Coordinates of C-alpha atoms and ligand atoms in Angstrom, one line a residue:
M1 CA -44.0 26.5 107.6
T2 CA -41.1 26.2 110.0
L3 CA -38.0 27.9 108.9
T4 CA -34.7 26.2 109.7
M5 CA -32.5 28.7 111.3
P6 CA -28.8 28.5 110.6
A7 CA -26.5 29.2 113.6
P8 CA -25.5 32.9 114.0
I9 CA -22.4 33.9 112.1
T10 CA -19.2 33.0 113.9
A11 CA -15.9 34.8 114.3
E12 CA -14.2 32.2 112.0
Q13 CA -16.7 32.8 109.2
L14 CA -16.4 36.6 109.6
E15 CA -12.6 36.4 109.5
T16 CA -12.3 34.0 106.5
R17 CA -14.8 36.0 104.4
N18 CA -13.2 39.4 105.1
R19 CA -9.6 38.2 104.9
E20 CA -10.6 37.2 101.3
R21 CA -12.1 40.6 100.7
L22 CA -9.0 42.3 101.9
A23 CA -6.8 40.1 99.7
R24 CA -8.9 40.8 96.6
A25 CA -8.9 44.5 97.3
E26 CA -5.1 44.5 97.8
S27 CA -4.6 42.7 94.5
L28 CA -7.0 45.1 92.7
L29 CA -5.0 48.1 94.1
R30 CA -1.7 46.5 92.8
Q31 CA -3.4 46.0 89.4
L32 CA -4.6 49.6 89.3
E33 CA -1.2 51.0 90.3
S34 CA 0.6 49.0 87.7
A35 CA -1.8 49.8 84.9
S36 CA -0.2 51.8 82.0
A37 CA -1.4 54.1 79.3
P38 CA -3.8 54.3 77.5
F39 CA -6.0 54.4 80.6
T40 CA -9.6 53.3 79.9
K41 CA -12.8 52.4 81.5
G42 CA -11.7 48.8 81.5
S43 CA -8.3 49.3 83.0
V44 CA -9.2 51.9 85.7
I45 CA -12.9 52.5 86.4
A46 CA -14.0 48.8 86.5
P47 CA -11.2 47.6 88.8
L48 CA -11.6 50.7 91.0
N49 CA -15.3 50.0 91.4
D50 CA -14.6 46.3 92.1
L51 CA -12.1 47.4 94.9
H52 CA -14.8 49.7 96.3
V53 CA -17.3 46.8 96.3
E54 CA -14.8 44.6 98.3
L55 CA -14.1 47.3 100.9
H56 CA -17.7 48.4 101.1
N57 CA -18.8 44.9 101.7
L58 CA -16.2 44.5 104.5
G59 CA -17.1 47.8 106.1
A60 CA -20.8 47.3 105.9
E61 CA -20.8 43.8 107.3
C62 CA -18.4 44.7 110.1
G63 CA -20.4 47.8 110.9
I64 CA -23.6 45.8 111.4
Y65 CA -21.9 43.1 113.6
I66 CA -20.1 45.8 115.7
A67 CA -23.4 47.5 116.4
M68 CA -25.6 44.4 116.8
H69 CA -23.8 41.0 117.1
P70 CA -24.4 39.6 120.6
D71 CA -20.9 37.9 120.8
Q72 CA -18.2 40.3 122.0
T73 CA -15.5 38.3 120.3
V74 CA -17.2 38.8 117.0
Q75 CA -17.7 42.5 117.7
Q76 CA -14.0 42.9 118.5
L77 CA -12.9 41.0 115.5
A78 CA -15.2 43.1 113.3
E79 CA -13.6 46.3 114.8
T80 CA -10.2 45.0 113.8
L81 CA -11.3 44.1 110.3
Q82 CA -13.0 47.4 109.9
R83 CA -9.8 49.2 110.8
E84 CA -7.8 47.2 108.3
G85 CA -10.4 47.9 105.6
I86 CA -10.4 51.6 106.2
E87 CA -6.6 51.6 106.2
L88 CA -6.5 49.9 102.8
G89 CA -9.2 52.3 101.5
Q90 CA -7.1 55.2 102.6
R91 CA -4.1 53.8 100.7
Q92 CA -6.2 53.6 97.5
L93 CA -7.5 57.1 98.1
Q94 CA -4.0 58.4 98.5
S95 CA -2.6 56.7 95.4
R96 CA -1.3 59.3 93.1
R97 CA -1.0 56.8 90.3
V98 CA -4.7 55.9 90.5
Y99 CA -5.6 59.6 90.7
D100 CA -3.6 60.4 87.6
A101 CA -4.9 57.4 85.7
L102 CA -8.5 58.4 86.4
G103 CA -7.6 61.9 85.1
A104 CA -6.1 60.5 82.0
I105 CA -9.2 58.6 80.7
D106 CA -10.6 60.3 77.6
P107 CA -13.9 61.8 78.9
A108 CA -15.4 61.3 75.4
S109 CA -15.2 57.6 76.0
L110 CA -17.4 57.8 79.1
D111 CA -21.1 58.2 79.7
A112 CA -22.5 60.8 82.1
V113 CA -22.6 58.4 85.1
E114 CA -19.0 57.3 84.5
R115 CA -17.8 60.9 84.2
R116 CA -19.5 61.6 87.5
F117 CA -17.8 58.6 89.0
V118 CA -14.4 59.9 87.8
D119 CA -15.0 63.4 89.2
I120 CA -16.3 62.3 92.5
S121 CA -13.5 59.7 92.9
R122 CA -10.8 62.2 92.2
T123 CA -12.4 64.7 94.7
D124 CA -12.4 61.9 97.3
M125 CA -8.8 61.2 96.6
R126 CA -7.8 64.8 96.8
R127 CA -9.7 65.1 100.1
A128 CA -7.8 62.1 101.4
G129 CA -4.4 63.6 100.6
A130 CA -3.5 62.1 97.2
L131 CA -1.8 65.3 96.1
L132 CA 0.3 65.7 99.3
G133 CA 4.0 64.9 99.7
P134 CA 4.9 61.4 101.1
A135 CA 5.4 62.6 104.7
E136 CA 2.1 64.5 104.9
R137 CA 0.3 61.6 103.2
D138 CA 1.5 59.2 105.9
R139 CA 0.6 61.7 108.6
A140 CA -2.9 62.1 107.2
R141 CA -3.3 58.3 107.0
A142 CA -2.2 57.9 110.6
L143 CA -4.7 60.5 111.7
R144 CA -7.5 58.7 109.8
A145 CA -6.5 55.5 111.5
E146 CA -6.6 57.3 114.8
L147 CA -10.1 58.7 114.0
T148 CA -11.3 55.2 113.2
R149 CA -10.0 53.9 116.5
L150 CA -11.5 56.8 118.5
G151 CA -14.9 56.4 116.6
Q152 CA -15.0 52.7 117.5
D153 CA -14.2 53.6 121.2
H154 CA -16.9 56.3 121.2
A155 CA -19.6 53.9 119.8
R156 CA -18.6 51.1 122.1
N157 CA -18.7 53.2 125.2
I158 CA -22.3 54.2 124.5
R159 CA -23.3 50.7 123.5
D160 CA -21.9 49.1 126.6
D161 CA -23.4 51.5 129.1
T162 CA -27.0 50.9 130.1
R163 CA -27.9 52.6 133.4
Y164 CA -30.8 51.9 135.8
I165 CA -32.5 53.8 138.6
A166 CA -34.3 52.2 141.5
L167 CA -37.7 53.7 142.2
E168 CA -38.6 54.6 145.8
G169 CA -41.8 52.6 145.5
T170 CA -44.7 51.8 143.2
H171 CA -46.0 55.3 143.7
E172 CA -43.2 56.5 141.4
L173 CA -44.9 54.7 138.5
D174 CA -47.9 57.0 138.9
G175 CA -48.9 58.5 135.6
L176 CA -47.4 55.8 133.5
P177 CA -49.6 53.6 131.2
A178 CA -51.1 50.5 132.7
D179 CA -49.2 48.3 130.4
Y180 CA -45.9 49.9 131.4
I181 CA -46.8 49.5 135.1
A182 CA -47.7 45.9 134.5
T183 CA -44.3 45.2 133.0
H184 CA -42.3 47.1 135.6
Q185 CA -43.2 45.3 138.8
P186 CA -40.8 45.0 141.7
G187 CA -38.0 42.4 141.1
A188 CA -37.0 39.6 143.6
D189 CA -35.3 42.2 145.8
G190 CA -38.5 44.3 145.9
T191 CA -37.0 47.0 143.7
I192 CA -38.5 48.5 140.6
R193 CA -35.7 49.3 138.1
I194 CA -36.0 51.6 135.1
S195 CA -33.3 51.5 132.5
T196 CA -31.9 54.2 130.2
N197 CA -32.9 52.1 127.1
P198 CA -35.5 53.9 124.9
P199 CA -38.5 51.7 125.6
D200 CA -38.1 52.4 129.4
H201 CA -36.7 55.9 129.2
Q202 CA -39.0 57.7 126.7
P203 CA -42.4 56.9 128.3
F204 CA -41.0 57.6 131.7
M205 CA -39.9 61.1 130.7
T206 CA -43.3 61.7 129.2
Y207 CA -45.7 60.3 131.8
A208 CA -44.1 59.8 135.2
H209 CA -45.6 62.2 137.8
S210 CA -42.6 61.9 140.1
D211 CA -40.3 64.8 139.5
R212 CA -37.6 63.1 141.6
A213 CA -37.7 59.9 139.6
R214 CA -37.7 61.7 136.2
K215 CA -34.8 63.8 137.2
A216 CA -32.9 60.8 138.6
L217 CA -33.5 58.9 135.3
Q218 CA -32.5 61.8 133.1
T219 CA -29.4 62.4 135.2
V220 CA -28.1 58.8 134.7
Y221 CA -29.2 59.0 131.1
L222 CA -27.0 62.0 130.5
D223 CA -24.2 60.6 132.5
R224 CA -23.7 57.5 130.3
A225 CA -20.3 56.8 128.6
P226 CA -18.3 59.3 130.6
E227 CA -15.1 58.1 128.9
N228 CA -16.4 59.8 125.8
V229 CA -15.7 63.2 127.2
E230 CA -12.0 62.4 126.5
V231 CA -12.8 60.5 123.3
L232 CA -14.8 63.4 121.9
A233 CA -12.2 65.9 122.7
A234 CA -9.6 63.7 121.0
L235 CA -11.9 63.3 118.0
T236 CA -12.2 67.0 117.5
R237 CA -8.5 67.6 118.1
T238 CA -7.5 64.9 115.6
R239 CA -10.1 66.0 113.0
H240 CA -8.7 69.6 113.2
E241 CA -5.2 68.4 112.7
L242 CA -6.2 66.2 109.8
A243 CA -8.1 69.1 108.2
R244 CA -5.0 71.3 108.5
I245 CA -2.7 68.8 106.9
L246 CA -5.2 68.5 104.0
G247 CA -5.1 72.2 103.5
Y248 CA -8.3 73.4 105.2
P249 CA -8.5 75.9 108.0
N250 CA -10.7 73.6 110.1
W251 CA -12.7 70.4 110.1
A252 CA -16.0 72.1 109.5
R253 CA -14.8 73.6 106.2
Y254 CA -13.4 70.2 105.2
N255 CA -16.5 68.3 106.2
V256 CA -19.2 70.4 104.5
E257 CA -17.2 71.1 101.3
D258 CA -18.8 68.1 99.5
R259 CA -22.3 68.7 100.8
M260 CA -25.0 70.8 99.2
V261 CA -24.5 73.5 101.8
L262 CA -20.8 73.8 100.8
T263 CA -19.4 76.2 103.5
P264 CA -19.7 76.6 107.2
E265 CA -20.8 80.2 106.5
A266 CA -23.8 79.0 104.5
L267 CA -24.5 76.6 107.3
D268 CA -24.4 79.3 109.8
G269 CA -26.7 81.4 107.7
F270 CA -29.2 78.6 107.6
F271 CA -29.0 78.4 111.4
T272 CA -29.8 82.1 111.6
E273 CA -32.8 81.7 109.4
L274 CA -34.1 78.8 111.4
D275 CA -33.4 80.7 114.6
D276 CA -35.5 83.7 113.4
A277 CA -38.3 81.5 112.1
S278 CA -38.6 79.5 115.4
R279 CA -37.8 82.0 118.1
D280 CA -41.2 83.5 118.9
A281 CA -43.1 80.3 118.5
A282 CA -40.7 78.5 120.8
K283 CA -41.0 81.3 123.4
A284 CA -44.8 81.0 123.3
E285 CA -44.7 77.2 123.7
L286 CA -42.2 77.5 126.5
A287 CA -44.5 80.0 128.3
V288 CA -47.3 77.5 128.1
L289 CA -45.2 74.8 129.6
L290 CA -44.1 77.1 132.4
E291 CA -47.7 78.0 133.1
E292 CA -48.5 74.3 133.4
K293 CA -45.5 73.7 135.6
R294 CA -46.6 76.4 138.0
I295 CA -49.7 74.4 138.8
D296 CA -47.3 72.0 140.6
H297 CA -44.6 74.5 141.5
P298 CA -46.0 78.0 142.0
G299 CA -43.4 80.6 141.3
A300 CA -41.3 78.4 139.0
T301 CA -39.3 80.5 136.5
T302 CA -37.7 77.7 134.4
V303 CA -38.7 74.3 132.9
G304 CA -36.0 71.6 133.5
D305 CA -34.5 69.3 130.9
W306 CA -36.2 66.4 132.9
E307 CA -39.6 68.1 132.8
W308 CA -40.4 69.5 129.4
Q309 CA -41.6 66.3 127.8
Y310 CA -43.9 65.6 130.8
Y311 CA -45.4 69.1 130.8
L312 CA -45.7 69.0 127.0
N313 CA -47.8 65.9 127.2
R314 CA -49.9 67.4 130.0
V315 CA -50.5 70.6 127.9
K316 CA -51.5 68.4 124.9
T317 CA -53.9 66.5 127.1
K318 CA -55.6 69.7 128.3
R319 CA -55.5 71.8 125.2
F320 CA -56.2 69.3 122.5
H321 CA -57.7 66.6 124.7
F322 CA -55.0 64.4 123.5
D323 CA -53.1 62.2 125.9
A324 CA -50.5 60.1 124.1
Q325 CA -51.3 57.2 126.4
E326 CA -54.7 56.9 124.8
V327 CA -53.1 55.7 121.6
R328 CA -50.8 53.1 123.0
P329 CA -53.4 50.3 123.3
Y330 CA -53.9 50.6 119.5
L331 CA -50.2 50.3 118.7
E332 CA -49.1 46.7 119.6
Y333 CA -45.6 46.0 118.2
G334 CA -46.6 43.0 116.1
R335 CA -49.5 44.7 114.4
V336 CA -47.4 47.8 113.8
R337 CA -44.7 45.8 112.2
Q338 CA -47.1 44.1 109.9
A339 CA -48.8 47.4 109.0
I340 CA -45.5 48.9 108.0
L341 CA -44.8 46.0 105.6
D342 CA -48.4 46.3 104.2
L343 CA -48.2 50.0 103.8
N344 CA -44.9 49.9 102.0
S345 CA -46.3 47.1 99.8
E346 CA -49.1 49.4 98.7
L347 CA -47.1 52.6 98.4
F348 CA -44.1 51.2 96.5
G349 CA -45.3 47.9 95.1
M350 CA -43.2 45.9 97.4
T351 CA -43.6 42.3 98.6
F352 CA -41.9 40.7 101.6
T353 CA -41.1 37.0 101.9
P354 CA -39.6 35.7 105.2
A355 CA -36.1 34.6 104.6
V356 CA -33.3 32.8 106.5
H357 CA -29.7 33.3 105.6
E358 CA -26.1 32.7 106.6
E359 CA -25.4 36.3 107.7
R360 CA -27.8 36.4 110.6
W361 CA -26.4 37.5 113.9
Q362 CA -29.2 37.1 116.4
P363 CA -32.2 34.7 116.6
T364 CA -34.8 37.4 117.0
V365 CA -33.8 39.3 113.9
E366 CA -36.5 39.0 111.1
S367 CA -35.4 38.9 107.5
F368 CA -37.4 39.3 104.3
D369 CA -36.6 39.0 100.6
V370 CA -38.1 42.0 98.9
T371 CA -39.4 42.6 95.4
I372 CA -40.4 46.0 94.0
D373 CA -43.0 45.8 91.1
G374 CA -42.1 42.2 90.7
D375 CA -38.3 42.7 90.5
P376 CA -36.1 41.2 93.1
A377 CA -34.9 44.2 95.1
G378 CA -32.8 42.7 97.8
R379 CA -33.2 41.6 101.4
I380 CA -34.0 43.4 104.6
S381 CA -33.4 42.5 108.3
L382 CA -35.1 44.0 111.3
D383 CA -33.3 44.0 114.6
M384 CA -35.8 45.9 116.6
H385 CA -35.4 45.4 120.3
P386 CA -32.8 46.4 123.0
R387 CA -30.1 43.9 124.1
E388 CA -27.0 44.1 126.1
R389 CA -24.1 45.5 124.0
K390 CA -26.4 46.4 121.1
N391 CA -26.4 49.9 119.7
K392 CA -28.9 52.0 121.7
W393 CA -30.4 54.1 119.0
F394 CA -32.3 53.9 115.7
F395 CA -30.6 53.7 112.3
N396 CA -30.6 52.0 108.9
A397 CA -27.3 50.7 107.4
P398 CA -26.6 48.2 104.6
L399 CA -25.2 44.8 105.5
R400 CA -24.5 44.8 101.8
L401 CA -25.1 47.5 99.3
G402 CA -27.1 46.8 96.1
V403 CA -24.8 47.4 93.1
G404 CA -26.4 47.3 89.7
G405 CA -25.1 44.3 87.7
K406 CA -22.9 43.1 90.6
Q407 CA -24.7 42.3 93.8
I408 CA -28.1 42.4 95.5
G409 CA -28.4 44.6 98.6
H410 CA -29.3 43.7 102.2
G411 CA -30.4 46.6 104.3
V412 CA -30.7 46.4 108.1
L413 CA -32.8 48.4 110.6
C414 CA -31.4 48.8 114.1
C415 CA -34.0 50.0 116.5
N416 CA -34.8 49.8 120.2
F417 CA -38.6 49.3 120.5
P418 CA -40.5 47.4 123.3
D419 CA -39.8 43.7 122.9
P420 CA -42.9 41.4 122.8
T421 CA -40.7 38.3 123.7
T422 CA -39.4 39.7 126.9
L423 CA -42.4 41.5 128.3
S424 CA -45.0 39.7 130.3
G425 CA -47.8 41.9 128.8
P426 CA -48.3 43.2 125.3
A427 CA -45.5 45.3 123.7
L428 CA -47.3 48.6 123.2
M429 CA -45.7 51.5 121.4
E430 CA -45.8 55.2 121.7
H431 CA -47.1 56.9 118.6
A432 CA -43.8 58.8 118.4
Q433 CA -42.1 55.4 118.2
V434 CA -44.3 54.3 115.3
V435 CA -43.3 57.5 113.5
T436 CA -39.6 56.6 114.1
Y437 CA -40.3 53.0 112.8
F438 CA -41.8 54.4 109.6
H439 CA -39.0 57.0 109.3
E440 CA -36.3 54.4 109.6
F441 CA -38.1 52.0 107.3
G442 CA -38.1 54.8 104.8
H443 CA -34.3 54.8 104.8
L444 CA -34.4 51.1 104.2
V445 CA -36.8 51.5 101.2
H446 CA -34.7 54.4 99.9
G447 CA -31.6 52.1 100.0
L448 CA -33.4 49.4 98.0
A449 CA -34.6 51.9 95.5
R450 CA -31.0 52.8 94.6
R451 CA -30.2 49.2 93.9
K452 CA -29.5 49.6 90.2
V453 CA -26.8 52.3 90.6
P454 CA -23.7 50.5 89.1
F455 CA -21.1 52.3 91.3
V456 CA -20.7 51.9 95.0
R457 CA -19.5 55.4 95.3
L458 CA -22.6 56.9 93.6
S459 CA -25.1 54.9 95.5
R460 CA -24.6 57.1 98.6
T461 CA -27.2 59.9 98.9
E462 CA -26.0 63.4 99.3
G463 CA -25.4 63.9 103.0
D464 CA -27.7 66.8 103.5
F465 CA -30.5 65.2 101.6
M466 CA -30.4 61.9 103.4
E467 CA -33.2 62.6 105.9
A468 CA -35.7 64.2 103.4
P469 CA -37.5 61.1 102.0
S470 CA -38.0 59.5 105.4
T471 CA -39.3 62.8 106.8
F472 CA -42.0 63.0 104.1
L473 CA -43.0 59.4 104.9
E474 CA -43.7 60.3 108.5
D475 CA -46.9 62.0 107.5
W476 CA -48.6 58.7 106.7
I477 CA -48.7 57.7 110.4
Y478 CA -50.9 60.7 111.1
D479 CA -53.4 59.7 108.4
Y480 CA -56.7 58.3 109.6
G481 CA -57.2 56.0 106.6
V482 CA -53.8 54.5 107.3
L483 CA -54.2 54.2 111.0
T484 CA -57.6 52.5 110.8
R485 CA -56.1 49.6 108.8
F486 CA -54.0 48.3 111.7
A487 CA -54.6 50.3 114.8
T488 CA -57.1 48.2 116.7
H489 CA -57.4 48.0 120.5
V490 CA -55.2 45.3 122.0
D491 CA -58.0 44.2 124.3
T492 CA -61.3 44.9 122.6
G493 CA -60.2 44.8 118.9
A494 CA -62.1 48.1 118.3
P495 CA -60.6 50.3 115.6
I496 CA -58.9 53.5 116.6
P497 CA -61.7 56.2 116.9
A498 CA -61.7 58.9 114.3
D499 CA -62.0 61.5 117.0
L500 CA -58.8 60.3 118.7
V501 CA -56.9 60.6 115.4
K502 CA -58.3 64.1 115.0
R503 CA -57.0 65.1 118.4
L504 CA -53.6 63.4 117.7
R505 CA -53.3 65.5 114.5
A506 CA -54.4 68.7 116.2
A507 CA -51.8 68.1 119.0
R508 CA -49.0 67.3 116.5
N509 CA -47.7 70.8 115.9
F510 CA -47.6 71.9 119.5
G511 CA -44.0 71.6 120.6
R512 CA -42.6 71.7 117.1
A513 CA -40.8 75.0 117.6
I514 CA -39.3 73.7 120.8
R515 CA -38.1 70.6 119.0
T516 CA -36.7 72.6 116.1
R517 CA -34.7 74.8 118.5
Q518 CA -33.4 71.7 120.3
L519 CA -32.1 70.3 117.0
L520 CA -30.8 73.7 116.0
M521 CA -28.9 73.9 119.3
R522 CA -27.4 70.4 118.7
S523 CA -26.3 71.5 115.2
R524 CA -24.7 74.6 116.6
Q525 CA -22.9 72.6 119.2
S526 CA -21.6 70.2 116.6
L527 CA -20.4 73.1 114.5
A528 CA -18.8 74.8 117.5
L529 CA -16.8 71.7 118.3
H530 CA -15.4 71.6 114.7
D531 CA -15.1 75.2 113.6
G532 CA -11.5 75.4 114.6
T533 CA -12.0 77.9 117.5
R534 CA -11.3 75.3 120.2
P535 CA -10.1 71.9 118.8
G536 CA -9.8 69.4 121.6
A537 CA -11.8 71.4 124.1
D538 CA -13.8 69.7 126.8
P539 CA -17.1 69.1 124.9
R540 CA -19.0 69.7 128.2
V541 CA -17.7 73.2 128.3
V542 CA -18.6 73.9 124.6
E543 CA -22.1 72.4 125.2
R544 CA -22.7 74.5 128.2
E545 CA -21.6 77.7 126.4
I546 CA -24.1 77.1 123.5
N547 CA -26.8 76.0 125.9
E548 CA -26.5 79.2 127.8
R549 CA -27.0 81.2 124.6
Y550 CA -29.7 79.1 122.9
G551 CA -31.0 76.6 125.4
L552 CA -34.7 76.6 126.4
F553 CA -34.5 74.4 129.4
E554 CA -32.8 74.3 132.8
P555 CA -29.9 71.8 132.4
I556 CA -28.9 69.1 134.9
P557 CA -25.5 70.2 135.9
G558 CA -22.5 68.0 136.4
T559 CA -23.3 65.1 134.0
A560 CA -21.0 63.7 131.3
W561 CA -23.2 64.9 128.5
P562 CA -22.5 65.3 125.5
A563 CA -20.5 62.1 126.0
S564 CA -23.3 59.8 125.0
W565 CA -24.4 61.9 121.9
E566 CA -24.9 59.3 119.3
H567 CA -23.4 59.6 115.8
M568 CA -20.7 62.0 116.8
D569 CA -18.2 59.3 116.0
T570 CA -18.8 59.6 112.2
D571 CA -18.0 62.2 109.6
H572 CA -21.6 62.4 108.6
Y573 CA -22.8 64.2 111.7
S574 CA -19.7 66.1 112.7
A575 CA -20.0 69.8 112.0
A576 CA -23.5 69.6 110.5
Ligands
ZN601 ZN1 -33.3 59.4 109.6

């Protein structure tokens, strides 16, 4: 069957649809503000949820197009609309009349979910400044608008900055998998170029024998989006000022208050526990990497940031007889994609039917209508390969949230995996990339599973629980029974050998303490940027300070890092 593809969504369509949403939200806000006693479910809760639906739909759709639409005009328009939606959302959150009306509803007339909605909505409103005087409220809203603008700048600067290095010759491809070498041959000018996009960057850091080339690539990778040094400093300064106006000593306290962890002190306590639990194991792993490095560089005393993944793979090859390259021929993108759909069908009773729709933004995006146990559960879209001006990382976000009784959801995966349509050979994946695919797909499934929640505001998972379900799901991709279903050799069709999977599993845990401490260090850096001790500081200086105390690897000096640190533009990942 040939599917007739509608043209990608245009700026005009985006504008019309979202101007209508803004108008409806504006009119719902007027309605809420003019409601009079007695305040009820019907006069307050229902219109407030409707307003949330309108603004969430706007924000979600614009968020997807900003990150992934190939047309810059559409991206810019989506940024403008997103700012207007957030501004209107802030006016609702700061409305004292709505806050009081919610508080005046008789709790006995509400069920448990509705009471939770009232509580959480009032908390949100207090946290947006609903209880402040008019001048402070306006200032808080202005600072929010500034944070939106800075966040958009931050994401755009990373999105628009892909760097390349030129290799000094084909010998600098030594160590890389045959399929990678085949797809990275010299261009018309005789030069081999390697990009900072994940499908190029990740294997290169793992396999390339050339220390010079690895270091050169990692240097340009860390030097991306240098404008964000300023932007990140402005973000932390503005967040601090906003937190102060809202009555908090610093942004960290404001930002974790509505998480399970509750306070920066509890967060810091958790860091200490993790620190104690991982210290010795990480030291031992590092010593092994250093020993391996000394084979090439006798007398070396440190392992560099551009070397550790390479030596980690070499150690795994020797100790566990597991070379990650061995798995690649079994992990061709198309088969992996199908296997993930099949596995989710089996685990969660899902079906996937290819779909075309008016909201598509790029011809290569695949969409499916999904059922769970026979019930329509929404739609998913997979945008899986790098492009110019597309977000460079891996995430799941709704294009539309499923809201029970109101609308069916549409979840989107943004990934950057090897692209079968642009490579001259097969698009082979790293096992680690397949783990990421399954992880991100888990977020998608989790989103669909929440489709019956009747309130937009309650559909969001607790911030510090968000990663848990997807992390559990990663284990399946280490299961022999699961791998044998789809992992067949790209040339011979032979199934993945049991022995290889055994070695993959044995090698899995080596390096885990190092990774834990790397993440711990990032978390400490984020907290340090937001704990009020140095708002607006140069993030490179704060990063260096934490790295000197907790870092395991020799850093590359003088880059713009942490300018290209993804997710730092959002509240979710700041100070946590
Ligand atoms: Zn995740």
